[in-house]
PDB file of C-alpha atoms in Angstrom:
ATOM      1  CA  UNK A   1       0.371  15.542 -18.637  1.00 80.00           C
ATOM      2  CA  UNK A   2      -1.573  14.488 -15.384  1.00 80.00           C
ATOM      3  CA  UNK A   3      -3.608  17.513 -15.750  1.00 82.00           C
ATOM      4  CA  UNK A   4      -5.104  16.190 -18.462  1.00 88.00           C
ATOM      5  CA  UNK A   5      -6.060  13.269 -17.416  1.00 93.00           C
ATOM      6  CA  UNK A   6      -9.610  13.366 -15.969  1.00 93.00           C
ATOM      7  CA  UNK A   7     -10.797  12.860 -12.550  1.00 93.00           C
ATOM      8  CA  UNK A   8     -11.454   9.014 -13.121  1.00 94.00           C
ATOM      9  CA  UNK A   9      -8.081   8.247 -14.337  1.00 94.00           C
ATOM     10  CA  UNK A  10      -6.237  10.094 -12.061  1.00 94.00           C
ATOM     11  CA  UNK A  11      -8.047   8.550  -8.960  1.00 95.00           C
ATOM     12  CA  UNK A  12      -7.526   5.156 -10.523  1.00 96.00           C
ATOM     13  CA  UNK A  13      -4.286   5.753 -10.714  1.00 96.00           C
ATOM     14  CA  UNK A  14      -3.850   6.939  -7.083  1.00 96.00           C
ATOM     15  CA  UNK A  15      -5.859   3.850  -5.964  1.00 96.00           C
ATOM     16  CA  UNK A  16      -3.530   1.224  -8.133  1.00 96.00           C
ATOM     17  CA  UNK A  17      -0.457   2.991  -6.235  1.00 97.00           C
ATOM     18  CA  UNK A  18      -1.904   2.314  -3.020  1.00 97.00           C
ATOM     19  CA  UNK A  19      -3.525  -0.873  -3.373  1.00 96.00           C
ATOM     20  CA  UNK A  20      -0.356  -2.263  -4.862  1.00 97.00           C
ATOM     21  CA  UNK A  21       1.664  -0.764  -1.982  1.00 97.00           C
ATOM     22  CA  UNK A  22      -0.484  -1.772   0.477  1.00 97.00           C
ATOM     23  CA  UNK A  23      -0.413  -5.458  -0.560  1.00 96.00           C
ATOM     24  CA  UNK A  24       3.527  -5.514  -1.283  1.00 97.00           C
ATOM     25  CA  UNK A  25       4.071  -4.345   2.287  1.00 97.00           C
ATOM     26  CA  UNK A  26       1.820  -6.914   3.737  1.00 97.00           C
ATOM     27  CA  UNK A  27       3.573  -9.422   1.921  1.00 97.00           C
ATOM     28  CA  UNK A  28       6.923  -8.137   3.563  1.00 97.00           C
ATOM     29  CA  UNK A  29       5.493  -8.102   6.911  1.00 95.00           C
ATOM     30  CA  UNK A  30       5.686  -4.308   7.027  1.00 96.00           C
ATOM     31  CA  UNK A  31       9.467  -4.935   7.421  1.00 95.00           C
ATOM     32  CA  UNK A  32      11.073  -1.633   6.004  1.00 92.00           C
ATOM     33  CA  UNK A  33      14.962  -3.530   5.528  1.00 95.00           C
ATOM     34  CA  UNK A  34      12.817  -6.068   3.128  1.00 97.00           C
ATOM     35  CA  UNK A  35      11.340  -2.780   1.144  1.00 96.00           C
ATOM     36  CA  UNK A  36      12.728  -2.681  -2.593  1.00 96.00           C
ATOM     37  CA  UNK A  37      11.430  -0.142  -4.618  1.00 93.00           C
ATOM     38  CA  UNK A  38      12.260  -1.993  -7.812  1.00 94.00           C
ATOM     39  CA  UNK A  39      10.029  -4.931  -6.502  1.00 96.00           C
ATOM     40  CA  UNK A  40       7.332  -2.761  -5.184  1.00 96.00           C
ATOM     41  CA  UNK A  41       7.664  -0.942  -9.021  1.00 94.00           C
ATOM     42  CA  UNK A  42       6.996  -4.601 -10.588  1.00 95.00           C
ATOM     43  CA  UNK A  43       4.436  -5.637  -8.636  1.00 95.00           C
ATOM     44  CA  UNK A  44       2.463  -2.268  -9.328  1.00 95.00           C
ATOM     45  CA  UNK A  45       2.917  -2.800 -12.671  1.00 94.00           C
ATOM     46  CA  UNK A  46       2.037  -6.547 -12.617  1.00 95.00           C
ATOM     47  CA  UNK A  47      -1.111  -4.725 -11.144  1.00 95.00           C
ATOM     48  CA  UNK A  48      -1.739  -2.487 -13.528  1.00 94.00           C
ATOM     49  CA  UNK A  49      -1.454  -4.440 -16.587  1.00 93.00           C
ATOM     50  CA  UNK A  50      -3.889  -6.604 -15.573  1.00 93.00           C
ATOM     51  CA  UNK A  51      -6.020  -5.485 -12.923  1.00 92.00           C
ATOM     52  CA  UNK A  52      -6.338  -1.763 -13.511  1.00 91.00           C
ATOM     53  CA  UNK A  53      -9.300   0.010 -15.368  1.00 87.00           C
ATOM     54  CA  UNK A  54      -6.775   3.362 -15.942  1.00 93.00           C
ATOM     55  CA  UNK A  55      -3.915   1.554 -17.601  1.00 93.00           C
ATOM     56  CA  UNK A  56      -5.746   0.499 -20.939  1.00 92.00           C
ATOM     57  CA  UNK A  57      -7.542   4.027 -21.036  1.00 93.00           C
ATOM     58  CA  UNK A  58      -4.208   5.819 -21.955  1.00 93.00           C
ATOM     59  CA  UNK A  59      -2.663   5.943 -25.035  1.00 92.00           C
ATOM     60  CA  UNK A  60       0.853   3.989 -25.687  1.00 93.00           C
ATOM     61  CA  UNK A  61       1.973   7.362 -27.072  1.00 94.00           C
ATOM     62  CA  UNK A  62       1.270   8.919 -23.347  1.00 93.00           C
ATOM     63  CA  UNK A  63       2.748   5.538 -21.880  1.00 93.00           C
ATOM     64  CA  UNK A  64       5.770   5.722 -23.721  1.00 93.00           C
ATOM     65  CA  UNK A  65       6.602   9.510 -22.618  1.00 94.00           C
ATOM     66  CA  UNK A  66       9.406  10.298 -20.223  1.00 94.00           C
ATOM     67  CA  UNK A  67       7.709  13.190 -18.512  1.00 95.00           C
ATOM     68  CA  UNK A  68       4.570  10.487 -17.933  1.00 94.00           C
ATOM     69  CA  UNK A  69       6.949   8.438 -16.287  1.00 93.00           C
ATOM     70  CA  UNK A  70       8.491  11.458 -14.568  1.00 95.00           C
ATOM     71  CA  UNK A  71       5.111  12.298 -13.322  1.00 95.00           C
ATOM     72  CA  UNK A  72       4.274   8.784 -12.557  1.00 94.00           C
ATOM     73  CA  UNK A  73       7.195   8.919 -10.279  1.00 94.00           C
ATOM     74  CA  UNK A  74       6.162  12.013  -8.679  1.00 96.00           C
ATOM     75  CA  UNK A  75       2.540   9.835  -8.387  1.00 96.00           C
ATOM     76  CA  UNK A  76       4.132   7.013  -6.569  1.00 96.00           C
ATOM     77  CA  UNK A  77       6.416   9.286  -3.767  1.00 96.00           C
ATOM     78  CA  UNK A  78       3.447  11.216  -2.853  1.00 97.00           C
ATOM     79  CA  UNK A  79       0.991   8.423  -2.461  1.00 97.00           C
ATOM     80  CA  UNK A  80       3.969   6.687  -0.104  1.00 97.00           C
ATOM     81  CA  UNK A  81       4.404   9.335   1.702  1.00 97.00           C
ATOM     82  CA  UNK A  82       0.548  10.074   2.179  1.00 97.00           C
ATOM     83  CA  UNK A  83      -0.123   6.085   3.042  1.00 98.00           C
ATOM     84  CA  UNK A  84       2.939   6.529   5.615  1.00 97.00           C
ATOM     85  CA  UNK A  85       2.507   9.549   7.266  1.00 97.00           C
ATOM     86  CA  UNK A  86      -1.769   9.257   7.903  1.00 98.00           C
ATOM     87  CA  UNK A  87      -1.643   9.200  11.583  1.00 97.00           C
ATOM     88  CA  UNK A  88      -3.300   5.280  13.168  1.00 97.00           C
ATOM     89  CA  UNK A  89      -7.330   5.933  14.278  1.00 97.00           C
ATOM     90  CA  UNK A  90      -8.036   6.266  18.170  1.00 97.00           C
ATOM     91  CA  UNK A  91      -9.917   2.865  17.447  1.00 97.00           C
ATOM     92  CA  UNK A  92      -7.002   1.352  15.585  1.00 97.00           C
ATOM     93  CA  UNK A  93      -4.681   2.416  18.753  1.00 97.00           C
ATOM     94  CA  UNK A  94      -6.998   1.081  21.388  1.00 97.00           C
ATOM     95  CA  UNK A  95      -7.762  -2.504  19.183  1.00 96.00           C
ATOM     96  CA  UNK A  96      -3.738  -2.806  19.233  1.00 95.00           C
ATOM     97  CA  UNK A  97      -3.725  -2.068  22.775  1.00 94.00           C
ATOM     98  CA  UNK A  98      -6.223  -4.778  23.305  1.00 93.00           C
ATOM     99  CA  UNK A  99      -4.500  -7.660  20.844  1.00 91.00           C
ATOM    100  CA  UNK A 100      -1.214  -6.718  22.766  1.00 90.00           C
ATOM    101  CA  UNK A 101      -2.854  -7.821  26.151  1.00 90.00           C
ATOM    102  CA  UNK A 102      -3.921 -10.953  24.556  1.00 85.00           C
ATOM    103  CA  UNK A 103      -0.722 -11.765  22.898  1.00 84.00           C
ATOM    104  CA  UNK A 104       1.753 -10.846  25.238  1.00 85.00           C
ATOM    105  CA  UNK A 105       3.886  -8.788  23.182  1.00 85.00           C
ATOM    106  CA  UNK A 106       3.760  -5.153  21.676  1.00 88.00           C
ATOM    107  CA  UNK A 107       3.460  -4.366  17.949  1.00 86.00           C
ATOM    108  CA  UNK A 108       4.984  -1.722  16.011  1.00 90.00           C
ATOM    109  CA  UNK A 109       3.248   0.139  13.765  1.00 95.00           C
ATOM    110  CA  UNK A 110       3.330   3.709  12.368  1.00 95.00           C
ATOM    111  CA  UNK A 111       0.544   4.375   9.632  1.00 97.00           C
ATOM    112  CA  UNK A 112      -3.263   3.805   9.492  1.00 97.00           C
ATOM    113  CA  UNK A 113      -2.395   1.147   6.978  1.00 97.00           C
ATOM    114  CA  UNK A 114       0.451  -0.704   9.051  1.00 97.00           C
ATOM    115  CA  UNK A 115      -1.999  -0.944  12.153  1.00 97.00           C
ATOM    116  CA  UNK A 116      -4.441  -1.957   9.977  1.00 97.00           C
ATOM    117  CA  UNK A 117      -2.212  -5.179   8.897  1.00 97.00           C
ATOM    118  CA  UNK A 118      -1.405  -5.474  12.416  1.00 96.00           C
ATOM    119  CA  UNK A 119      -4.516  -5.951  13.641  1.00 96.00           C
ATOM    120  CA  UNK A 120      -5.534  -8.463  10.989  1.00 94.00           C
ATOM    121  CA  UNK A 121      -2.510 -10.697  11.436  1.00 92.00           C
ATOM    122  CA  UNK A 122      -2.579 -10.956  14.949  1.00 90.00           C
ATOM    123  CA  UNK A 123      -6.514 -11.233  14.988  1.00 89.00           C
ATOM    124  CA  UNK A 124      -5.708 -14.078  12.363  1.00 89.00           C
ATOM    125  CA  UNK A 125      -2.797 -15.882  15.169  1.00 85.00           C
ATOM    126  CA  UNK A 126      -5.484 -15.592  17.939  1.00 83.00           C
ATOM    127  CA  UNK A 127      -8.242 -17.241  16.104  1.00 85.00           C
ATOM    128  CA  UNK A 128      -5.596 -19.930  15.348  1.00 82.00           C
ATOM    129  CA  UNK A 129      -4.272 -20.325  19.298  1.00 77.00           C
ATOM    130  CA  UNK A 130      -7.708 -20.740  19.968  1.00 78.00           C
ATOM    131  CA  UNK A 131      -8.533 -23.264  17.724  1.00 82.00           C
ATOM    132  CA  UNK A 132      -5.648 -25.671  18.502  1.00 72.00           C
TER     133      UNK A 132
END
């Protein structure tokens, strides 16, 4: 059924999965015991319905289908595990390094997209000690 979908919808797709996932794990700090899949699942729907461009492209025949939902499934897992196993940047690494120094504390963080949230809250607490 994904086959048939064409290149725009299928990208869309990918990108609602991972900005949905992105933004639920912010929300949770990045804390893995807070992860619920059923929670994640609602919010990327929440997202879908009405922020999407895909969602109101397919039919509610498709939408309706189990193996659509199967394959939707499939969707999900492998854009996860893509998001959690891309590797931080050299220049992601060294920031950390840096905001470590400044903060007096190390940060864990295991994917591009965690450091990435790492280095935007703790830029976010520095620009805050500094103002007070």
């Amino acid at each position: 059924m994904f086959k048939e979908f064409s290149p725009g919808i299928k990208i869309s797709i990918t990108r609602s999965i991972t900005t949905s996932f992105e933004k639920y794990m912010n929300d949770i700090g990045w804390n893995e015991e807070k992860f619920n899949i059923e929670k994640f699942v609602q919010e990327w729907k929440h997202y879908i319905t009405g922020s999407s461009s895909w969602y109101d492209k397919i039919s509610d025949e498709v939408k309706n289908d189990p193996t659509f939902h199967e394959q939707l499934a499939e969707k999900i897992n492998e854009t996860i595990d893509k998001i959690l196993s891309e590797a931080p940047t050299k220049e992601q690494m060294a920031e950390i390094e840096d905001l470590q120094k400044e903060w007096g504390e190390e940060f864990d963080y295991s994917c591009k997209t965690e450091a990435k949230y790492v280095i935007e809250k703790y830029k976010e607490l520095l620009k805050k000690k500094q103002n007070n």
